[in-house]
mmCIF file of C-alpha atoms in Angstrom:
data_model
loop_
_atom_site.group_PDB
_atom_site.id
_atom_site.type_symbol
_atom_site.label_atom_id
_atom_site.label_comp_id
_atom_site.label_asym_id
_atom_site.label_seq_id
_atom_site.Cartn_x
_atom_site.Cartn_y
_atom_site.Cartn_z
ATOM 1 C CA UNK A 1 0.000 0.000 0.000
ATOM 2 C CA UNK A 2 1.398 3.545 -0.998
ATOM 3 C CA UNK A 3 0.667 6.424 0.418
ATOM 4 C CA UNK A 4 0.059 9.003 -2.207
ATOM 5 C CA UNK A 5 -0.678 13.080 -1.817
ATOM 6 C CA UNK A 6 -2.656 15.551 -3.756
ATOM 7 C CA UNK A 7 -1.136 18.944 -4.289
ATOM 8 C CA UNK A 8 -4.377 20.943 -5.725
ATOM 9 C CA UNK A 9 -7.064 18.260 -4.978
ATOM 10 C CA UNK A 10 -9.789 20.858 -5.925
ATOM 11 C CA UNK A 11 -9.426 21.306 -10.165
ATOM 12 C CA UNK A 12 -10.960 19.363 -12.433
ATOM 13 C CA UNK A 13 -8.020 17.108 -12.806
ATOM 14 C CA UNK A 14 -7.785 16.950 -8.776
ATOM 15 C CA UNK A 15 -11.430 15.881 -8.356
ATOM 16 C CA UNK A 16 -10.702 13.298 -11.091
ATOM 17 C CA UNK A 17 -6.877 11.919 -9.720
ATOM 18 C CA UNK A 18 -9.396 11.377 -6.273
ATOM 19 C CA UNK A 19 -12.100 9.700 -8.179
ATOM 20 C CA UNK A 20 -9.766 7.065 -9.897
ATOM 21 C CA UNK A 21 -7.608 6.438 -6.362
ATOM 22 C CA UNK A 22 -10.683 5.467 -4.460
ATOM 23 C CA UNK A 23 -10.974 2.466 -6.689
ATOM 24 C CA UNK A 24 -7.372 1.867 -6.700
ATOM 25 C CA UNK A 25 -6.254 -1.574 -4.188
ATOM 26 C CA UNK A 26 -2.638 -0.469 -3.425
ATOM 27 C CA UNK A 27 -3.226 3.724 -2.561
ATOM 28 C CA UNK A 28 -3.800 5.278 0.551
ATOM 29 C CA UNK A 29 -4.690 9.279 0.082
ATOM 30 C CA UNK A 30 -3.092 10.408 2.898
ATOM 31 C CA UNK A 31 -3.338 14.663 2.284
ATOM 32 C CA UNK A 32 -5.122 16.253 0.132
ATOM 33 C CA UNK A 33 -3.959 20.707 -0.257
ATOM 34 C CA UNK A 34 -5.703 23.796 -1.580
ATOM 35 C CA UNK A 35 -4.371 27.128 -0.886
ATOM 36 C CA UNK A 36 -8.069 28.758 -1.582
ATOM 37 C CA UNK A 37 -10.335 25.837 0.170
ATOM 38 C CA UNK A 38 -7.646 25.182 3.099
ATOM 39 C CA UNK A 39 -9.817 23.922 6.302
ATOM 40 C CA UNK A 40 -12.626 23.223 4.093
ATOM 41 C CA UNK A 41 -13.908 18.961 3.123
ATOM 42 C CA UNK A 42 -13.331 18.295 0.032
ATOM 43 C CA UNK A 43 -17.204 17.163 -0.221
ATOM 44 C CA UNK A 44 -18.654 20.490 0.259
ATOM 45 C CA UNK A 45 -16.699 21.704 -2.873
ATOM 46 C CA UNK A 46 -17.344 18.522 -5.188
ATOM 47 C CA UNK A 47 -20.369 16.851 -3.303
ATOM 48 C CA UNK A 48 -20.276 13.433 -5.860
ATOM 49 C CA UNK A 49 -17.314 12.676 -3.385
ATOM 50 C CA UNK A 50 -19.408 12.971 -0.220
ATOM 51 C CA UNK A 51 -18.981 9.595 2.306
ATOM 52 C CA UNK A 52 -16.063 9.009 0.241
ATOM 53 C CA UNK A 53 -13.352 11.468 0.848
ATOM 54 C CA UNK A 54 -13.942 12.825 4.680
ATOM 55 C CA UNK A 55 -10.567 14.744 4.925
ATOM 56 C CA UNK A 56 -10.294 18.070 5.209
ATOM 57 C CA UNK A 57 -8.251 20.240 2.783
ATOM 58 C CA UNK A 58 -5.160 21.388 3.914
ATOM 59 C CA UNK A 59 -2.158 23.786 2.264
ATOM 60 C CA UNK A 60 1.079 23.431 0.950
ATOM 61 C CA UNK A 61 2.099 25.483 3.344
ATOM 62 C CA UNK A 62 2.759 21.904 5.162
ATOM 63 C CA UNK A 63 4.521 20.765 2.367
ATOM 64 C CA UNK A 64 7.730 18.997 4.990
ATOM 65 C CA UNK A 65 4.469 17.155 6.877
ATOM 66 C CA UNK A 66 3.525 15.926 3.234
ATOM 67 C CA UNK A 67 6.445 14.751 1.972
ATOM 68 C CA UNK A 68 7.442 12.781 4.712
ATOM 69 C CA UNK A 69 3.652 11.195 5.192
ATOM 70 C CA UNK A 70 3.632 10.399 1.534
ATOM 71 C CA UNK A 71 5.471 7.905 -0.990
ATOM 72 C CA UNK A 72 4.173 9.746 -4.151
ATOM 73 C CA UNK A 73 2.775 13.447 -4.393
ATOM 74 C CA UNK A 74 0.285 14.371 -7.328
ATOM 75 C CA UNK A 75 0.418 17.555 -8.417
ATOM 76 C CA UNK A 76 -2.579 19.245 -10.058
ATOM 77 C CA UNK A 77 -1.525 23.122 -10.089
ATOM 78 C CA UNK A 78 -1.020 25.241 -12.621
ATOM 79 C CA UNK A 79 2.416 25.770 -14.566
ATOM 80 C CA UNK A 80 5.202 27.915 -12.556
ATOM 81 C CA UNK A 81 3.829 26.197 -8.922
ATOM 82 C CA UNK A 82 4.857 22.101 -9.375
ATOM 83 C CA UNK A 83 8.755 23.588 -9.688
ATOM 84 C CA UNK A 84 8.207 24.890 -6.181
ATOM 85 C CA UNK A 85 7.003 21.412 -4.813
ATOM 86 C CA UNK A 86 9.801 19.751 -6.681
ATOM 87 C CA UNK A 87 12.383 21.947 -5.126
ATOM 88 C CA UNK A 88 10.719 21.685 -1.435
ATOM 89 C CA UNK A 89 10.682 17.659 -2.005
ATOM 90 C CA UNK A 90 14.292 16.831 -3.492
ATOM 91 C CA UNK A 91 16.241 15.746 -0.710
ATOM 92 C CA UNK A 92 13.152 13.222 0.533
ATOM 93 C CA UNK A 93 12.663 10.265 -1.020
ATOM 94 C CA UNK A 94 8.656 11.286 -2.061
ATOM 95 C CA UNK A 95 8.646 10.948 -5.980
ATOM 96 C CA UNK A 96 6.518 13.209 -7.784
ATOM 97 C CA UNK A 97 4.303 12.816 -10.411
ATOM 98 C CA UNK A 98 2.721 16.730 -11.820
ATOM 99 C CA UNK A 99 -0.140 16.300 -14.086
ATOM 100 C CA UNK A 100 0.801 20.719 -14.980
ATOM 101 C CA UNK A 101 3.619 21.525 -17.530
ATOM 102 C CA UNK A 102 6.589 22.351 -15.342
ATOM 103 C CA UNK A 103 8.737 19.040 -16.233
ATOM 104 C CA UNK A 104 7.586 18.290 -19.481
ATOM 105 C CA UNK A 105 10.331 19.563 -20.869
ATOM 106 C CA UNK A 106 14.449 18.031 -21.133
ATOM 107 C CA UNK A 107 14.950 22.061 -21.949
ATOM 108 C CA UNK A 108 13.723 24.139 -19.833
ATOM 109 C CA UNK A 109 14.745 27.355 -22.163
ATOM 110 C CA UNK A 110 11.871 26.119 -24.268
ATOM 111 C CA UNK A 111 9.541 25.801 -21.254
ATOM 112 C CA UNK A 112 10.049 29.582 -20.333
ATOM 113 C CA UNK A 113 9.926 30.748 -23.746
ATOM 114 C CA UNK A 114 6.512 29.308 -23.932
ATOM 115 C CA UNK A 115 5.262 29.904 -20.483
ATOM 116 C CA UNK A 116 7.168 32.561 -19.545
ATOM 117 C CA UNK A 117 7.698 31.716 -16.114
ATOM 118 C CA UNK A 118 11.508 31.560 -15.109
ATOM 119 C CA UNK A 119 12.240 27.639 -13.921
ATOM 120 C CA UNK A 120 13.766 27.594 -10.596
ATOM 121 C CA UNK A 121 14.409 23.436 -10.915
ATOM 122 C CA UNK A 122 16.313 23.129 -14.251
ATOM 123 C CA UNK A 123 18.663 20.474 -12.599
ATOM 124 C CA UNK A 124 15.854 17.959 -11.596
ATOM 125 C CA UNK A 125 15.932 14.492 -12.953
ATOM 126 C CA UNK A 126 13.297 14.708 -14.873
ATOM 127 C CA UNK A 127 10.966 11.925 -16.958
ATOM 128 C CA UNK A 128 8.366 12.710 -19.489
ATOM 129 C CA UNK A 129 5.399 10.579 -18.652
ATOM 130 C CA UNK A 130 3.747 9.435 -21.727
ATOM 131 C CA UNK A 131 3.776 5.786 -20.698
ATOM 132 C CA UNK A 132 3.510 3.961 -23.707
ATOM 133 C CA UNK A 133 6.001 5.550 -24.987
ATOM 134 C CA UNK A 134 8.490 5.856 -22.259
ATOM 135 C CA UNK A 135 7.641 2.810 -20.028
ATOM 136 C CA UNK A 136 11.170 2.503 -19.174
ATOM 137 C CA UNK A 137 12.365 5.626 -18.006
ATOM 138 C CA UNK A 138 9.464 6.208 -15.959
ATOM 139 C CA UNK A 139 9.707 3.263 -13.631
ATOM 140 C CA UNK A 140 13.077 4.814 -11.546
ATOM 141 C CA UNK A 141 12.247 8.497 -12.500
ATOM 142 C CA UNK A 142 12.274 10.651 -9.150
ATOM 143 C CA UNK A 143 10.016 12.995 -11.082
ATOM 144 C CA UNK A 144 7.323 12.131 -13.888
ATOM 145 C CA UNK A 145 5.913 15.209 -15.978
ATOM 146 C CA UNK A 146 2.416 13.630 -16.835
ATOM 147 C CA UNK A 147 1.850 14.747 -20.777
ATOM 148 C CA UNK A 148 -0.699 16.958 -21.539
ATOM 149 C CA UNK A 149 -4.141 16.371 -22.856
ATOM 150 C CA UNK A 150 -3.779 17.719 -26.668
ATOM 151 C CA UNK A 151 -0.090 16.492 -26.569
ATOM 152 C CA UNK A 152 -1.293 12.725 -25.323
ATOM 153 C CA UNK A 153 -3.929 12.532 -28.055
ATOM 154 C CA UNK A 154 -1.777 13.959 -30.824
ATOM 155 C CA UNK A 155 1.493 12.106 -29.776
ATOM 156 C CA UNK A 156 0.235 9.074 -29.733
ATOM 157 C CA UNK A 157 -1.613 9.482 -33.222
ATOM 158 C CA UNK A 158 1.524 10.327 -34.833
ATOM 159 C CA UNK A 159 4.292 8.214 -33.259
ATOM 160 C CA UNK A 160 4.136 5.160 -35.380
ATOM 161 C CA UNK A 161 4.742 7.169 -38.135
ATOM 162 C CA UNK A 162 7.357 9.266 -36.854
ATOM 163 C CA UNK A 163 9.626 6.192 -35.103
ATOM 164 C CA UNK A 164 9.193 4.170 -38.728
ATOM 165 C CA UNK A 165 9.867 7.424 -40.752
ATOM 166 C CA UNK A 166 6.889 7.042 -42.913
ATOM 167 C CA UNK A 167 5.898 10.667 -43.162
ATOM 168 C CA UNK A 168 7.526 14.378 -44.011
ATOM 169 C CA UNK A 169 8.141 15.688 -40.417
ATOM 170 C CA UNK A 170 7.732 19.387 -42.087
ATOM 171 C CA UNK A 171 4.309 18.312 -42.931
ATOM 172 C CA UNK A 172 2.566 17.398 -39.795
ATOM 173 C CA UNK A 173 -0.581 19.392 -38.957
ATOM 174 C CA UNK A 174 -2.336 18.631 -35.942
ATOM 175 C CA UNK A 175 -5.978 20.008 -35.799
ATOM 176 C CA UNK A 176 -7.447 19.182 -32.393
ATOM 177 C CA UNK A 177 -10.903 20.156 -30.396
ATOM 178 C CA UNK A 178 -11.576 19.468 -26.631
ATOM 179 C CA UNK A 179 -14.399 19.703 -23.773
ATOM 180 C CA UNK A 180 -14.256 22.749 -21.684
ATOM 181 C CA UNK A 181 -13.306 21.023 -18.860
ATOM 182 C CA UNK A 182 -9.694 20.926 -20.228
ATOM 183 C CA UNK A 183 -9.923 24.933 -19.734
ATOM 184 C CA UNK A 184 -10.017 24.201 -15.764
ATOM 185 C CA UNK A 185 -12.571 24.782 -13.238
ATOM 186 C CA UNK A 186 -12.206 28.733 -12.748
ATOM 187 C CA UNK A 187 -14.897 31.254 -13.954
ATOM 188 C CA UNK A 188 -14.121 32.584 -17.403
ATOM 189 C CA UNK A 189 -16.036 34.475 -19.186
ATOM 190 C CA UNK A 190 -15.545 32.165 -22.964
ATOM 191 C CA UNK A 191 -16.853 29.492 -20.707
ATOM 192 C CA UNK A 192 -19.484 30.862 -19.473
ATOM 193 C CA UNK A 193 -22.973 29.008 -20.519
ATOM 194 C CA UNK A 194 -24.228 31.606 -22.447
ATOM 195 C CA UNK A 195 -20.976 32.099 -24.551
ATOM 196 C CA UNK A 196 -20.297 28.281 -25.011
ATOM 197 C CA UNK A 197 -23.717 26.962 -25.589
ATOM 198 C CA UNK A 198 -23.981 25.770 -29.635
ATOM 199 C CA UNK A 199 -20.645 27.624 -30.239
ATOM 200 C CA UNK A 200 -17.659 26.099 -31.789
ATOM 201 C CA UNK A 201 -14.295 28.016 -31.827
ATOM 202 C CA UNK A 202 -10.600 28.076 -32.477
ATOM 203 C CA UNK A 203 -8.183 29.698 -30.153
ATOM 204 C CA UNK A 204 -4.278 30.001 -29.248
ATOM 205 C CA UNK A 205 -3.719 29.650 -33.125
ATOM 206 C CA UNK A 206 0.345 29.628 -34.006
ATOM 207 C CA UNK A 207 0.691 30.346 -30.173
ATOM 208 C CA UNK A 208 -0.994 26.496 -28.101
ATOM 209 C CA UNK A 209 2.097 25.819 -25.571
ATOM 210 C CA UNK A 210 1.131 22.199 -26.342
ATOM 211 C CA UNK A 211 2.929 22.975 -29.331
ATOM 212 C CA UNK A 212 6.988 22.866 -28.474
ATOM 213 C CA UNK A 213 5.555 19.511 -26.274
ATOM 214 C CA UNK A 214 4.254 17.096 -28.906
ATOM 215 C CA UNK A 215 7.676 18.981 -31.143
ATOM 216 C CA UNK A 216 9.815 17.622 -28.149
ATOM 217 C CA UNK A 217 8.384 13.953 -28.464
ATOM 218 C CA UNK A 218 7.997 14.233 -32.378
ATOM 219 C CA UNK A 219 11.746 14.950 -32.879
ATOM 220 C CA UNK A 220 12.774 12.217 -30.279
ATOM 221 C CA UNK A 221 11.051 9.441 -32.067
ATOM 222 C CA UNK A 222 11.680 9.972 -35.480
ATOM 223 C CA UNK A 223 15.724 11.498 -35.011
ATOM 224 C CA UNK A 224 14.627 14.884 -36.926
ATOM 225 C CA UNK A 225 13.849 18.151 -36.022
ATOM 226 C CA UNK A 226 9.998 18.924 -36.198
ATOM 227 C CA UNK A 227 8.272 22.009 -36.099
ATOM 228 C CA UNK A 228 4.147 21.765 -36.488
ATOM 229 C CA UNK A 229 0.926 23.750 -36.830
ATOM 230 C CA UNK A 230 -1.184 22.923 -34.049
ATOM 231 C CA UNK A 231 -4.369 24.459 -33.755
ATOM 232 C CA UNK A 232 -6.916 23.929 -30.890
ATOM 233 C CA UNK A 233 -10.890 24.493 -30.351
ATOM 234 C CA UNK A 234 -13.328 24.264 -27.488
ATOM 235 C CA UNK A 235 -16.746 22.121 -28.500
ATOM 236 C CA UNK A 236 -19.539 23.099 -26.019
ATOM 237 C CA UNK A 237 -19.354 19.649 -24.567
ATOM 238 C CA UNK A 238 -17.653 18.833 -20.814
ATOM 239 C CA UNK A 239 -14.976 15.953 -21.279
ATOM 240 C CA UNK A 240 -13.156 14.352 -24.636
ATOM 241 C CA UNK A 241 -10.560 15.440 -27.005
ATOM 242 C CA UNK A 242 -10.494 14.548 -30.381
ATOM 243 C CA UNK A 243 -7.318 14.920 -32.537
ATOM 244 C CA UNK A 244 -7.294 15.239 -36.143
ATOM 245 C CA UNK A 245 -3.387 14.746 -37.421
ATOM 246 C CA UNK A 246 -1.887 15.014 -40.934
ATOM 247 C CA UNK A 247 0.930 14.368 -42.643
ATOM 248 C CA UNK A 248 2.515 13.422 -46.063
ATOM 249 C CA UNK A 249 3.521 10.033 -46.568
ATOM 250 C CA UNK A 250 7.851 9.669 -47.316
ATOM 251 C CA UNK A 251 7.476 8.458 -51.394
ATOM 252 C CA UNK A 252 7.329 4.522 -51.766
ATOM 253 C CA UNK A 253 4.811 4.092 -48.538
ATOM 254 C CA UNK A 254 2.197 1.941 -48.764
ATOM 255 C CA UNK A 255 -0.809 1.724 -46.934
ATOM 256 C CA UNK A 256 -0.060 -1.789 -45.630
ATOM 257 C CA UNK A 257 3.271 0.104 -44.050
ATOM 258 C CA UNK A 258 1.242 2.220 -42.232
ATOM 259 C CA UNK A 259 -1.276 -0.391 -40.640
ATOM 260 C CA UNK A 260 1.943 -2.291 -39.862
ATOM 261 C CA UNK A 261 3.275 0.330 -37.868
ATOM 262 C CA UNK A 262 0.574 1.065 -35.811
ATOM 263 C CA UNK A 263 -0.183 -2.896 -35.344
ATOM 264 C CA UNK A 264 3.675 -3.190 -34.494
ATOM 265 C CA UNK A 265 3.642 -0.049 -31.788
ATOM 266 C CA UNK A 266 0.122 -0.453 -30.055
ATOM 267 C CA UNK A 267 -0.926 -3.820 -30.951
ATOM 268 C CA UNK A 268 -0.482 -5.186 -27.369
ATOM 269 C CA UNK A 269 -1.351 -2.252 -25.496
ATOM 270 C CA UNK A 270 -4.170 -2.324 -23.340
ATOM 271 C CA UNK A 271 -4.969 1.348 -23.248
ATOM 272 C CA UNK A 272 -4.807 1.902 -27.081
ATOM 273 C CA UNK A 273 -7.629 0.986 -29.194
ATOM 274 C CA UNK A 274 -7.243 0.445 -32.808
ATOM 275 C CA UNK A 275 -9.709 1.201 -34.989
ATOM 276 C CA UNK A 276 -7.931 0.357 -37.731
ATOM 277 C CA UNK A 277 -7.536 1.975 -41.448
ATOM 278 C CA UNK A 278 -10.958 4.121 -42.007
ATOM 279 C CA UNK A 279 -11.948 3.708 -38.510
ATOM 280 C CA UNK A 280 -13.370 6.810 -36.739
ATOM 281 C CA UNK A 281 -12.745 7.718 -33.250
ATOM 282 C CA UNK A 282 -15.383 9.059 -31.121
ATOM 283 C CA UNK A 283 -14.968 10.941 -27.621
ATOM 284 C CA UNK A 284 -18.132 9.163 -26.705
ATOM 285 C CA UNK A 285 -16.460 5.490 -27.001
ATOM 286 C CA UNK A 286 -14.213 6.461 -24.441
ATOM 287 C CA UNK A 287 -16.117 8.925 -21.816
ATOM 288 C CA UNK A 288 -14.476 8.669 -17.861
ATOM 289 C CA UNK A 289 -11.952 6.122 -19.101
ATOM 290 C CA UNK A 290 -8.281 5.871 -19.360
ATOM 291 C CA UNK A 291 -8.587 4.124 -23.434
ATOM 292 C CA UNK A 292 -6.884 6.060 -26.537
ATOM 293 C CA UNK A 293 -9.333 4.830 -29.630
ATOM 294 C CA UNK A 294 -6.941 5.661 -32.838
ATOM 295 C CA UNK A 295 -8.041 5.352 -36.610
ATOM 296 C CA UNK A 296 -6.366 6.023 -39.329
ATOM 297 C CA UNK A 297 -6.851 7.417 -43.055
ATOM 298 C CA UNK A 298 -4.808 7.286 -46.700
ATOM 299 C CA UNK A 299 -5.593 9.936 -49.134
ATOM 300 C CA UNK A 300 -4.189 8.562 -52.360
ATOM 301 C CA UNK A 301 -5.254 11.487 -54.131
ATOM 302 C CA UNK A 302 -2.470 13.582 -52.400
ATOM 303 C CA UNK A 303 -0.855 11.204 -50.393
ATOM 304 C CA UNK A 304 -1.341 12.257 -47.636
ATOM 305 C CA UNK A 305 -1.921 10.100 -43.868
ATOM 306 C CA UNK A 306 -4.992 11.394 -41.573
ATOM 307 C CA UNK A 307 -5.079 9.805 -38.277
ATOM 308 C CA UNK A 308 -8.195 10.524 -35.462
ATOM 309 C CA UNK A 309 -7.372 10.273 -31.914
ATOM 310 C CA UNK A 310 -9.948 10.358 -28.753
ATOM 311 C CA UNK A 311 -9.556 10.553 -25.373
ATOM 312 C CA UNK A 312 -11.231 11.745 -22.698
ATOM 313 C CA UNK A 313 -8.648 15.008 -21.503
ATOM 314 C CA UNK A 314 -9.444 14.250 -17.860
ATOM 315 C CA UNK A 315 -8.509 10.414 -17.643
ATOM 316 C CA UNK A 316 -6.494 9.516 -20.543
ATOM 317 C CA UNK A 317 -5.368 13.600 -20.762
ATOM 318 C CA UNK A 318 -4.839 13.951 -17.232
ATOM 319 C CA UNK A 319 -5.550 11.945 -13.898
ATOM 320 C CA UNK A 320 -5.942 8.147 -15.474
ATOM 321 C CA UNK A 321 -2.604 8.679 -17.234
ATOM 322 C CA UNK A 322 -1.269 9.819 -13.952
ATOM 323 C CA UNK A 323 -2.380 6.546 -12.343
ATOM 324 C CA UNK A 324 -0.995 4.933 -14.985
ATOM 325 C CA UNK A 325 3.061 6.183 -14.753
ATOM 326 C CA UNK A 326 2.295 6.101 -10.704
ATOM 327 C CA UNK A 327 1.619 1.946 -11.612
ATOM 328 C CA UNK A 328 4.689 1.644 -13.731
ATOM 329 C CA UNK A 329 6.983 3.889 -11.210
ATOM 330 C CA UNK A 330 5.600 0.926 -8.687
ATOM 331 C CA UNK A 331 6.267 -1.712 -11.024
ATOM 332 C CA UNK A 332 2.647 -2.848 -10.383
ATOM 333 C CA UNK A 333 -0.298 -3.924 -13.171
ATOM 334 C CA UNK A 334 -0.670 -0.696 -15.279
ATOM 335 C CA UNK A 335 -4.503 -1.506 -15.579
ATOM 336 C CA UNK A 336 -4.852 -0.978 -11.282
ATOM 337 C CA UNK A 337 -7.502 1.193 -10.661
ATOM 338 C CA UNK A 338 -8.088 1.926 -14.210
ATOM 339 C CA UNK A 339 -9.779 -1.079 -16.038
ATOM 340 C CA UNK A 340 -13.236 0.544 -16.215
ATOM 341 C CA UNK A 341 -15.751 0.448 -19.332
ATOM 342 C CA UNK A 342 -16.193 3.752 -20.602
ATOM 343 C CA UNK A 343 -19.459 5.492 -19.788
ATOM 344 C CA UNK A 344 -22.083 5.502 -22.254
ATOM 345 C CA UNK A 345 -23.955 7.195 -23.458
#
């Protein structure tokens, strides 16, 4: 049994991380922190965890008393505030897992550039924690940066191609829309009912930080530099991303090359379902679970790949992929506390 922390247990992602650890045999929640709710249950802010979570809400202000009560810290805070946990926690023996953006990056130049925030921990071992992807450097990593929600969906769409060099890296356009709850759980006015309701919009064009992320991973796998439009837009719906990614097939490739390469990458993966060539994801098919659906599509006409990828941002995007490196870091089942059928409808 671990005893496991969460830093920020009152976001979306928070609420979430506390939903899927309830169901999870080898956690024990042992402190749960917000700076604005601090004294307050966490059932009087989200009451679906009422006779369920009794503990009151404490703050990081206590942040010695929670690293030595805990084996593993979540941390569900916004970019620019995980650093300052990581630093506060680096000569205990608590490993950290931070579902925000502050160690997603191996160079942290590129992390201020996008966030602008100055990082105080540019020395700290570090592990990016997509974990089908990088399954082996997250088991012994002292600190996992969970991947984001549009960077999960998109990365994993695209790395087949990009670790069998089947497509122009210069070509890859990623064109993804998500729920508003990816947005967070603070009043703003675009999410406001009013503004959302049977709207459909694009935002952070040329500019998405997820951008430089799903570069960082893109580059690794296929051994060349890649730079990418990425595009993002809020649907007026709650959870689910879907990712719509395309790129030109190298010459020569055949379709059979690219089935191959997803087969030969995801094949055995529990978490990634494969639709196939012509299949079509749906954020529906995989609503409050921790499952990737991916489908893919070959434009002959300008050879070109198209490949659909849904989650849902707050499992898959965010808490359940979380659970997931915390599983592998323990060298446990990866499917603990996350082998649930997707709601429906």
């Amino acid at each position: 049994m671990k005893k496991v922390s969460v830093i920020g247990a009152t976001g979306y992602a928070g609420a979430e991380l506390l939903r899927i650890l309830h169901n999870h045999p080898e956690t024990q929640v042992v402190h749960i922190t917000s700076e604005s709710h601090a004294g307050e249950y966490i059932s009087d802010l989200y009451p679906h965890l009422r006779g369920i979570y009794n503990q009151k809400l404490i703050s990081m202000k206590e942040i010695d008393k929670i690293g030595k009560d805990s084996d593993f810290v979540f941390i569900c805070l916004p970019h620019g505030h995980a650093m300052k946990v990581g630093k506060a926690l680096e000569n205990m023996p608590t490993r950290i897992i931070d579902l925000g953006a502050d160690y997603r990056f191996d160079d942290t130049d590129i992390y201020e550039a996008w966030y602008k925030v100055e990082h105080i921990h540019k020395d700290a071992p570090r592990v990016y924690g997509l974990a089908e992807l990088y399954r082996k450097q997250i088991k012994d990593a002292k600190i996992i940066g969970n991947a984001g929600c549009y960077t999960t969906a998109s990365i994993l769409a695209l790395a087949p191609l990009a670790k069998n060099r089947l497509i122009k890296m210069s070509s890859v356009v990623v064109d993804a829309k998500s729920g508003v709850s990816g947005a967070g759980r603070g009043a703003k006015l675009p999410n406001h009912f009013p503004e959302l309701y049977d709207n459909f919009k694009a935002y952070g064009v040329a500019t998405h930080r997820h951008t430089p992320e799903i570069e960082q991973a893109l580059t690794g796998l296929s051994g060349e530099t890649t730079v990418l439009n990425f595009t993002p837009h809020l649907v007026p719906m709650s959870r689910g991303i879907l990712s719509t990614c395309y790129a030109t097939l190298q010459e020569g490739v055949t379709p059979e090359q690219v089935d191959k390469a997803y087969e030969d990458m995801y094949g055995q993966e529990f978490f990634i379902r494969l639709l196939g060539r012509n299949g079509y994801p749906a954020t529906k098919n995989v609503r409050g679970s921790n499952y990737c659906e991916l489908g893919w599509h070959i434009d002959l006409r300008t050879h070109r790949v198209i490949v659909l990828s849904a989650i849902d941002n707050l499992v898959k995007g965010a808490a359940g992929q979380a659970v997931q490196n915390f599983n592998i870091a323990c060298g446990l089942d990866e499917k603990l506390g996350l082998d649930v059928v997707p709601m429906y409808p």
